[in-house]
Amino acid sequence: MARKLQVAVSGLGRMGARHARHFLERTPRAELVAAFDPNPAAIAWAKQHLEPYGVKLYTDFDEMLKHPGLEAVVVAGITTEHASQSISAIQAGKHVLCEKPLSTSVEISQKVLDAANLKPHLKVLCGFSRRFDASYRNAWERMDAGGIGRPAIIRSQTCDKYRDDNYFVEYAAHSGGIFVDANIHDIDLAFWFFGQDSVVKSVVATGINARYAGMAKHGDVDNGVAIVEFWGGKIAYFYSSRMMMAGQTDTTEIIGTHGKLTINANPANDLVEMHEPTGIRREITETYYDRFEQAFVRESNEFTECVLDGKKLPFKLSGAVQAVKIGSALRESLQTGKKIDFDENGAQIVDERARL
Amino acid sequence: MARKLQVAVSGLGRMGARHARHFLERTPRAELVAAFDPNPAAIAWAKQHLEPYGVKLYTDFDEMLKHPGLEAVVVAGITTEHASQSISAIQAGKHVLCEKPLSTSVEISQKVLDAANLKPHLKVLCGFSRRFDASYRNAWERMDAGGIGRPAIIRSQTCDKYRDDNYFVEYAAHSGGIFVDANIHDIDLAFWFFGQDSVVKSVVATGINARYAGMAKHGDVDNGVAIVEFWGGKIAYFYSSRMMMAGQTDTTEIIGTHGKLTINANPANDLVEMHEPTGIRREITETYYDRFEQAFVRESNEFTECVLDGKKLPFKLSGAVQAVKIGSALRESLQTGKKIDFDENGAQIVDERARL
Amino acid sequence: MARKLQVAVSGLGRMGARHARHFLERTPRAELVAAFDPNPAAIAWAKQHLEPYGVKLYTDFDEMLKHPGLEAVVVAGITTEHASQSISAIQAGKHVLCEKPLSTSVEISQKVLDAANLKPHLKVLCGFSRRFDASYRNAWERMDAGGIGRPAIIRSQTCDKYRDDNYFVEYAAHSGGIFVDANIHDIDLAFWFFGQDSVVKSVVATGINARYAGMAKHGDVDNGVAIVEFWGGKIAYFYSSRMMMAGQTDTTEIIGTHGKLTINANPANDLVEMHEPTGIRREITETYYDRFEQAFVRESNEFTECVLDGKKLPFKLSGAVQAVKIGSALRESLQTGKKIDFDENGAQIVDERARL
Amino acid sequence: MARKLQVAVSGLGRMGARHARHFLERTPRAELVAAFDPNPAAIAWAKQHLEPYGVKLYTDFDEMLKHPGLEAVVVAGITTEHASQSISAIQAGKHVLCEKPLSTSVEISQKVLDAANLKPHLKVLCGFSRRFDASYRNAWERMDAGGIGRPAIIRSQTCDKYRDDNYFVEYAAHSGGIFVDANIHDIDLAFWFFGQDSVVKSVVATGINARYAGMAKHGDVDNGVAIVEFWGGKIAYFYSSRMMMAGQTDTTEIIGTHGKLTINANPANDLVEMHEPTGIRREITETYYDRFEQAFVRESNEFTECVLDGKKLPFKLSGAVQAVKIGSALRESLQTGKKIDFDENGAQIVDERARL
C-alpha cells in the first residue's frame, strides 16, 4: 500500500482549520496525523472534526513536533508565530508549509530563510496560494510561451468585501498593514511574472481611510495604491481595499509588448446570471477562500508530492522575503509620504539631505 | 448644392414619428417635405416638431401623394394600412419604405409585391431593421466569408420587456399574432443567413399565456416556441416572449459546421457595470427601438442613397412575403396543434386524411 | 474511527475510471474496495492506479458483488449493461449509483425501478450529474424561493465539442440517439425545474446531419432540436449538437413569469482572458467532464452521505424512467417526422387515422 | 423656419474633418457655413465633401472669422494653434468649441480662460468628449444620486491600440507627453467625479518605453502610471499606453464607500461574439473615435443648443486649465523621478533642500 506523508497542522483558526481538512480529506497522498492549537475553542472543534479520523491533538507546539513519524508541518496560526514555529519545525527536521507572510518584518522573514538554507534537504514553502491557482498558472504559461511578448506592466489588486463590524480595524493591529497583508500576493505575482531576480528600482504608496477611520490609529489604511518600478523597464502597480461591496475582487493584468492577459477581470461566484427588472446580475465570491479554495487544495497536494517524490518546489522561499521587503517599503512610503529609490542592486538609496 | 431626396412620412405614431425625425435630422441626403396622419393628436405633435422645419402636414393620404416634387414615401402607420398605402404610393410613382410587415395576410402582402413588380424602376423596401444593424451585418459578413463553415442551425428570439398595463393584450387584436409580429424578424434573419431561396420543409409552433391570459381571446400567446425546417438540411428555431423582466432581449445564434456566431448574447444598455452588495449588475435596453435605433437611422440613409444613386436595395421585397408566409403557417400550427409539412417547392402538403 | 462506506465501481472506461478515482481520493467518507472490468486494458490501468491503494480487482461482475463487506456499487460501464448490473446489485442488497441512462429503452429502465421498489431500504440513484452542480442548484433554489415567479419556459442544450475522428458516428450505434444520450440531461432538468410530477402534453423533434453524415445509418443526427410541452402551460425546448467548435457548451435558461435565470450562458474554462490583435478571447471547457467535474465529486460524496446517514436521496429514481420516456418519444418524432401528443395522464394519443 | 447656428470649423485634419461632418450632417440645429485649413490636401478634401453643401472654404483663419453671420468656431487643428485661435475667435465675439487640450502649457491655457472670462456672454467649451458619453453620464448620475456612497478612489486609463509605424514617436514631439495628451481625459474625469473644486495634494508618475524606444528622445514614454492624491481623502490613479494589441481600451472605475461603477471594463466593438476552435472571441474598438463617436456628435449638438438657447455649458472652462496643470506636474514627476506635493491651496511645495 502506497505510503502517505505524515502531516501536522499548527493553528486551527479559520485558515488553519481549512488546511487541516484539506490534508484530511482532499490530499490523497497525505495523512493528517496531528494538530496543534493553544485555544480551547479550536481544540473543541478539532475533537469533533479531526480526532474521530485519527488526528492526535496537541496544545503544545513543541510536543506536537515530537509526534511519532511526523514528517511535515503546516504553519497556519497567527502571523506573529509563523517565523518561530517554522524555524522550530525546520530545526526538528520537518518539512514546512508556512502561510504567508513568513513575518511582517523583513529581518525575521530572513531568519526563516536562513534556517531553511541550513537544511537544504527539507522542503520549505511559503503559501502564496495564487501560485497554485489554475487561472494564474494558465496566464503564466501563456506569457512564458511568448504569448504577450515581453511583460512590461502588471496591474494587480487584492480587494476584500466590506464588513459591517470592526474586524478590519482590529485586524490592522497585527496585519503589518494593507501592503504587507493584502498586496503581498500582488508583489509575489510581480516577481513570478517579471522573474524572481527582478530588482526593485523605486516604490511609492499612498492610501486613505474611506470607511474604517479606526485603522488610522494602527498606521494603516482601508484603501491603498502603490507603484513599484523594477530595473530593466518594468512597472507593477497595485490597489488594495477593505470595502468592496460586491465581494472579493482580486484582479490582475499582465501587459506585454504584444498582448495582455487578465485574470479575474470578471469575477463570478458560479455560472448563474439573473435577469431581473433591474437588469442582469451575477454574484461574486465573498471571500479570499471562496475564490482560491481549489488553489489551496492544489497547494496541499503539490507540497505533499514534492516531499514524497523529492521534487523541486514550484517556487523558492527567498521570494517570500523579497515580497515582505517590498511590502515593508510600501508601508514606509505610505507613512512618510516619500517615494523610495533603490540602486541597481536593490539597496535603498538614502536621501542624504533628509539627514540634515 | 447637392440635391436631396424629397420624402414624406405616412403615420406619425410612435414609430412613424421616429422615422420622421430620422429623415428630418439624421439623413443628410434627404429632406422631409411632407407628413400625413389622420389623428389630430399626431398632427398637433407635428405642428410643433415638424412644421417649423418646413414640413407640410396632411390629414389625407392621397393629398399628400400629390405634394409637389415628392419622390418617396415612408409607410409607418397602422399595420392594416401598410399594404394599401404602399400600393397607392407605388402607383403614384413614389419610392416606398414600408414598415414591417407588409400585411399580416400572405395574399395582401403578395399584392404589394405585385404592384412593385409592375414598376421596377421604383425602390420598394420592407423595413426589416435588423438588416441594417451593424452587429447583424458583421455576423453575416463573417459567415459569408466562410468563417463558420456552412450555416446549419439558427436560433433566434424576439423578446419584449413585460408591461404592467394591458398593452400587449390590446395589441394582440391586430398584430397578427406573436409569430407574425415578433418572430417575423427572426424568420427574415433565417432567409438572410440561410439564403433568400431557402425552401421551407416544415413548421411547428406552440405557445402559452403565462402572464397575459387575455391574449387567448385573440388566439395569441405571450410566449411562443417554433421550429422551421428548410429543405437541404437547415433548421431555424425561434422563441418570442412578451414578459422579459430585464428588457428587450433579442438574441441570435448562427451555428455552422465550423463555428458559431452570436448576436446580442449579452445584452447591455451601455458600458456601465455596477458593483453592489448584491453582486455585479448591468442594465439592458428597454425597447426594440433602444436596441435598434442606429439601425433605423442607417435604414433611412441607405434607402435614400439607393434611390438617389440608383443602387440596388440591400434585399428584395419578395422576402417580406416569404416571411409572412412562414409566420402565418406558424400561427396556424399554434392554433391547430399540428406540424405542417411542405414539399420541395414550398407548397403546403395537405393531410388528406384530415379531410375525412 | 469513523466508518467508511465500502464501495465498488463497475466499469473502468473513461467515466468509470473517474468515478473510481473520485471514490478513492475525493470522497472522504467512502472507501473504494473493489472494481470490475472485463477488459484487460482497463485492468492493467487499475493495477497501477487502484490496486496499490488496496482496491481488489475483478473481471467477473458477480464475483465482485460477493466482495466481503461491500455495501454499494457504482455502475459506470457500457450503457447496455447499466440495467442488468443495477438489478443484480440491488438483488444482492447493494446500494447503487448508476450512470445515466438506466437504459435507452423505457421498458428496461422501468425494470430497474421495479427492482429498486422491491428493496426500499436501498439507495438507488441515477447519476444525473447536473443535479449536483453548484450553479444549477443555485438557480433551482432561487426559482424555488420565488425569484422568477412561476417557471414557464425552459431552454436547455447539451452540445459537445466537435471531433475530427469517427467517434460520434461509432458512438451513435449504441447511444440511443442524441435525444436520449445528450438531451436526457435537459429533459431531467425540465422535470427538476417544472416539478417531477409534470405531465407531458406533446413532443416534436427534428434534426440534421451537418457534419457527420455517417450518423444517418444509425438513425441519428448530429444536431437536434425539440419542443416538449407539459400540461399546465409549460414548455421546454432543447438543442443538442456534436459539432461545437469552441468546446462543450451546455446552457440552460429558466424563464419565469417574473424573471429569468441562465446557467452557463457565458462558458469559460477559467478566469483568464487574452487581449490579442484579433480581440479579446477566452477558452471554454472541452468536455462534459471538464464542465462538471466538481458535480461528479459532489455526487459521490452525497450518495455516500445518504447511505451512511440514512438520508433521502436528492431526487427519485422514477425521474430517470420519465426522462428516457421523453427522450424515446423525441427519437420517434425525429424518425417519423410527426408530432406526438399525450393525454392528461401522459398516455400517448394514437392517431386513429394513421391506422387506416 | 427655425434658425440654425452658423458654425465654422478650423482645422480639417483627422479630427477636424470629423467635427465638420458632425456639424454638417448630424447637428440639426447648426449649419456649417465655413471651414479653414492652411493645408492644400485638406482643402482638396473639403472641396469634395464640404463645398458642395454650401460650406465656404478659407486658407486664412482671420479671414474666416469675418465670414458673414458666423457665430461659433470649432478649433480642431494642431494643438499648438488651439490657444491662439481660440483667443482670436473669442476676441472676435465668436462662441468657441476647442479640442482638448487648450495647450500643453498651463500658462497658455490660462490665457484662453482669461480671454473667455472677459466675454462672459460667449460659450467657450473645451472638448472633453467623455463628458458627453452616455456611459460616463450614466455612471456620474448614479454616483451623484448616492449609488456608491462617497467616491474615494478612481482608476482610469487611456490606452491606444499599437501601431506598426512610427506615428507615436513623431506624435510625441508635440503631444505634450502621454500624461498631458492621453491621461488628460482621465484627469478631467477625476475632477468631474470628485468635484471640480478638488484640490491636488500630490502627484507622482513613472513610465517606460516598452515598444517605441524612439519616444525617449522627446522625453516621453509609451506606458505611463501615475497617482494623484487630492486633499480630503481622494485618490485617482492612472495608466496610459500606446501598445494595446486588441484596440482602444479606455476603462474607468469609480470606487465609493458603498459601491463601485465601471465604465468599459469589457470593451466591445459591437454585439457579435465568435465561437471558434480557439474559444470565444469578440473584437473591440480600434480607435478613440470608434469608442466615442456618439459622444462627439452629442458634443456638437449640446454646444449648439447651449448657444442657441442660452443654456449653461455642461462644465466650466476652468477645469481644462486644472487638467493641464495636473498633466504637466505628472510630466515633471516622470522626468525628475520625484513625487510632487501641493499645499491645501493647491500650490506646489518646493523642496527647499532641492535648491541647495
XYZ file of N, CA and C in Angstrom, chain B residues 14 100 158-165 167-169 171-185 208-212 215 220-224 239-245 247-248 250 288, chain C residues 153 255-257:
162
model
N -45.884 56.259 -32.747
C -44.578 56.114 -32.101
C -43.460 55.905 -33.111
N -42.404 46.909 -41.460
C -42.809 45.504 -41.459
C -44.026 45.339 -40.586
N -37.115 37.055 -30.331
C -37.539 38.446 -30.206
C -38.375 38.526 -28.946
N -37.809 39.133 -27.929
C -38.447 39.077 -26.618
C -38.573 40.479 -26.040
N -39.818 40.878 -25.837
C -40.097 42.207 -25.321
C -40.062 42.251 -23.804
N -39.781 43.423 -23.298
C -39.887 43.665 -21.855
C -41.371 43.611 -21.474
N -41.651 43.059 -20.318
C -43.025 42.984 -19.820
C -43.578 44.391 -19.633
N -44.856 44.486 -19.588
C -45.518 45.746 -19.245
C -46.594 45.471 -18.219
N -46.761 46.403 -17.333
C -47.745 46.187 -16.278
C -49.163 46.507 -16.737
N -49.290 47.128 -17.881
C -50.624 47.517 -18.338
C -51.208 46.463 -19.286
N -51.390 46.672 -22.538
C -50.941 46.960 -23.893
C -50.852 45.723 -24.784
N -50.184 44.705 -24.299
C -49.943 43.549 -25.169
C -51.250 42.848 -25.540
N -52.186 42.836 -24.607
C -53.469 42.196 -24.902
C -54.193 42.961 -26.008
N -52.901 44.991 -28.149
C -52.079 44.933 -29.351
C -52.320 43.618 -30.112
N -52.585 42.552 -29.358
C -52.769 41.231 -29.977
C -53.986 41.186 -30.897
N -54.900 42.118 -30.701
C -56.116 42.119 -31.529
C -55.786 42.299 -33.008
N -54.725 43.030 -33.302
C -54.423 43.355 -34.696
C -53.006 43.004 -35.133
N -52.211 42.435 -34.236
C -50.786 42.261 -34.536
C -50.516 41.119 -35.505
N -51.509 40.235 -35.668
C -51.265 39.047 -36.490
C -50.720 37.892 -35.678
N -50.562 38.111 -34.391
C -50.043 37.046 -33.525
C -48.540 37.150 -33.369
N -48.039 36.541 -32.307
C -46.644 36.731 -31.914
C -45.657 36.267 -32.983
N -46.030 35.239 -33.761
C -45.067 34.747 -34.761
C -44.975 35.693 -35.953
N -46.094 36.286 -36.334
C -46.094 37.243 -37.448
C -45.561 38.598 -36.989
N -45.865 38.949 -35.770
C -45.483 40.278 -35.310
C -44.050 40.339 -34.811
N -43.675 39.384 -33.982
C -42.350 39.450 -33.345
C -41.332 38.583 -34.090
N -41.636 37.296 -34.233
C -40.662 36.400 -34.855
C -40.457 36.662 -36.338
N -41.281 37.519 -36.927
C -41.066 37.800 -38.340
C -39.638 38.291 -38.584
N -39.095 39.008 -37.624
C -37.695 39.436 -37.739
C -36.758 38.236 -37.778
N -47.794 29.536 -24.930
C -48.598 29.599 -23.712
C -48.896 31.054 -23.376
N -49.892 31.242 -22.550
C -50.122 32.549 -21.957
C -49.755 32.464 -20.489
N -48.523 32.852 -20.211
C -48.013 32.717 -18.849
C -48.375 33.913 -17.994
N -48.532 35.052 -18.636
C -48.720 36.264 -17.834
C -49.926 37.091 -18.269
N -50.241 37.036 -19.554
C -51.338 37.870 -20.052
C -52.444 36.960 -20.566
N -54.724 37.424 -23.779
C -54.326 37.258 -25.172
C -55.037 36.084 -25.833
N -53.891 34.462 -29.473
C -52.460 34.729 -29.409
C -51.882 34.229 -28.087
N -50.562 34.190 -28.001
C -49.852 33.737 -26.801
C -48.823 34.786 -26.397
N -48.406 34.730 -25.133
C -47.369 35.669 -24.706
C -45.974 35.060 -24.709
N -45.908 33.767 -24.983
C -44.625 33.090 -25.173
C -44.807 32.054 -26.275
N -43.977 32.116 -27.283
C -44.095 31.175 -28.395
C -42.769 30.515 -28.702
N -37.902 31.714 -30.553
C -38.617 31.966 -29.305
C -39.072 33.417 -29.331
N -40.257 33.665 -28.809
C -40.710 35.044 -28.656
C -41.440 35.155 -27.329
N -41.378 36.326 -26.752
C -41.969 36.493 -25.433
C -42.376 37.953 -25.234
N -43.371 38.153 -24.405
C -43.816 39.499 -24.028
C -43.565 39.760 -22.556
N -42.719 38.972 -21.911
C -42.628 39.121 -20.449
C -41.204 39.100 -19.907
N -40.248 39.533 -20.720
C -38.885 39.596 -20.201
C -38.803 40.679 -19.117
N -38.210 40.361 -17.987
C -38.149 41.342 -16.913
C -37.038 42.376 -17.139
N -35.546 43.510 -19.907
C -35.637 44.427 -21.039
C -35.709 43.651 -22.344
N -35.623 44.380 -23.429
C -35.661 43.776 -24.752
C -34.484 42.807 -24.898
N -33.242 40.427 -27.644
C -33.261 39.828 -28.981
C -31.891 39.241 -29.264
N -37.353 47.731 -28.331
C -36.815 47.416 -29.642
C -36.074 48.618 -30.231
N -41.056 28.560 -19.179
C -40.308 28.137 -20.367
C -38.901 27.725 -19.943
N -37.102 30.431 -17.596
C -37.827 31.681 -17.787
C -39.134 31.610 -17.020
N -39.262 32.524 -16.078
C -40.478 32.559 -15.284
C -41.306 33.774 -15.616
N -42.475 33.836 -15.005
C -43.346 34.977 -15.261
C -42.725 36.288 -14.787
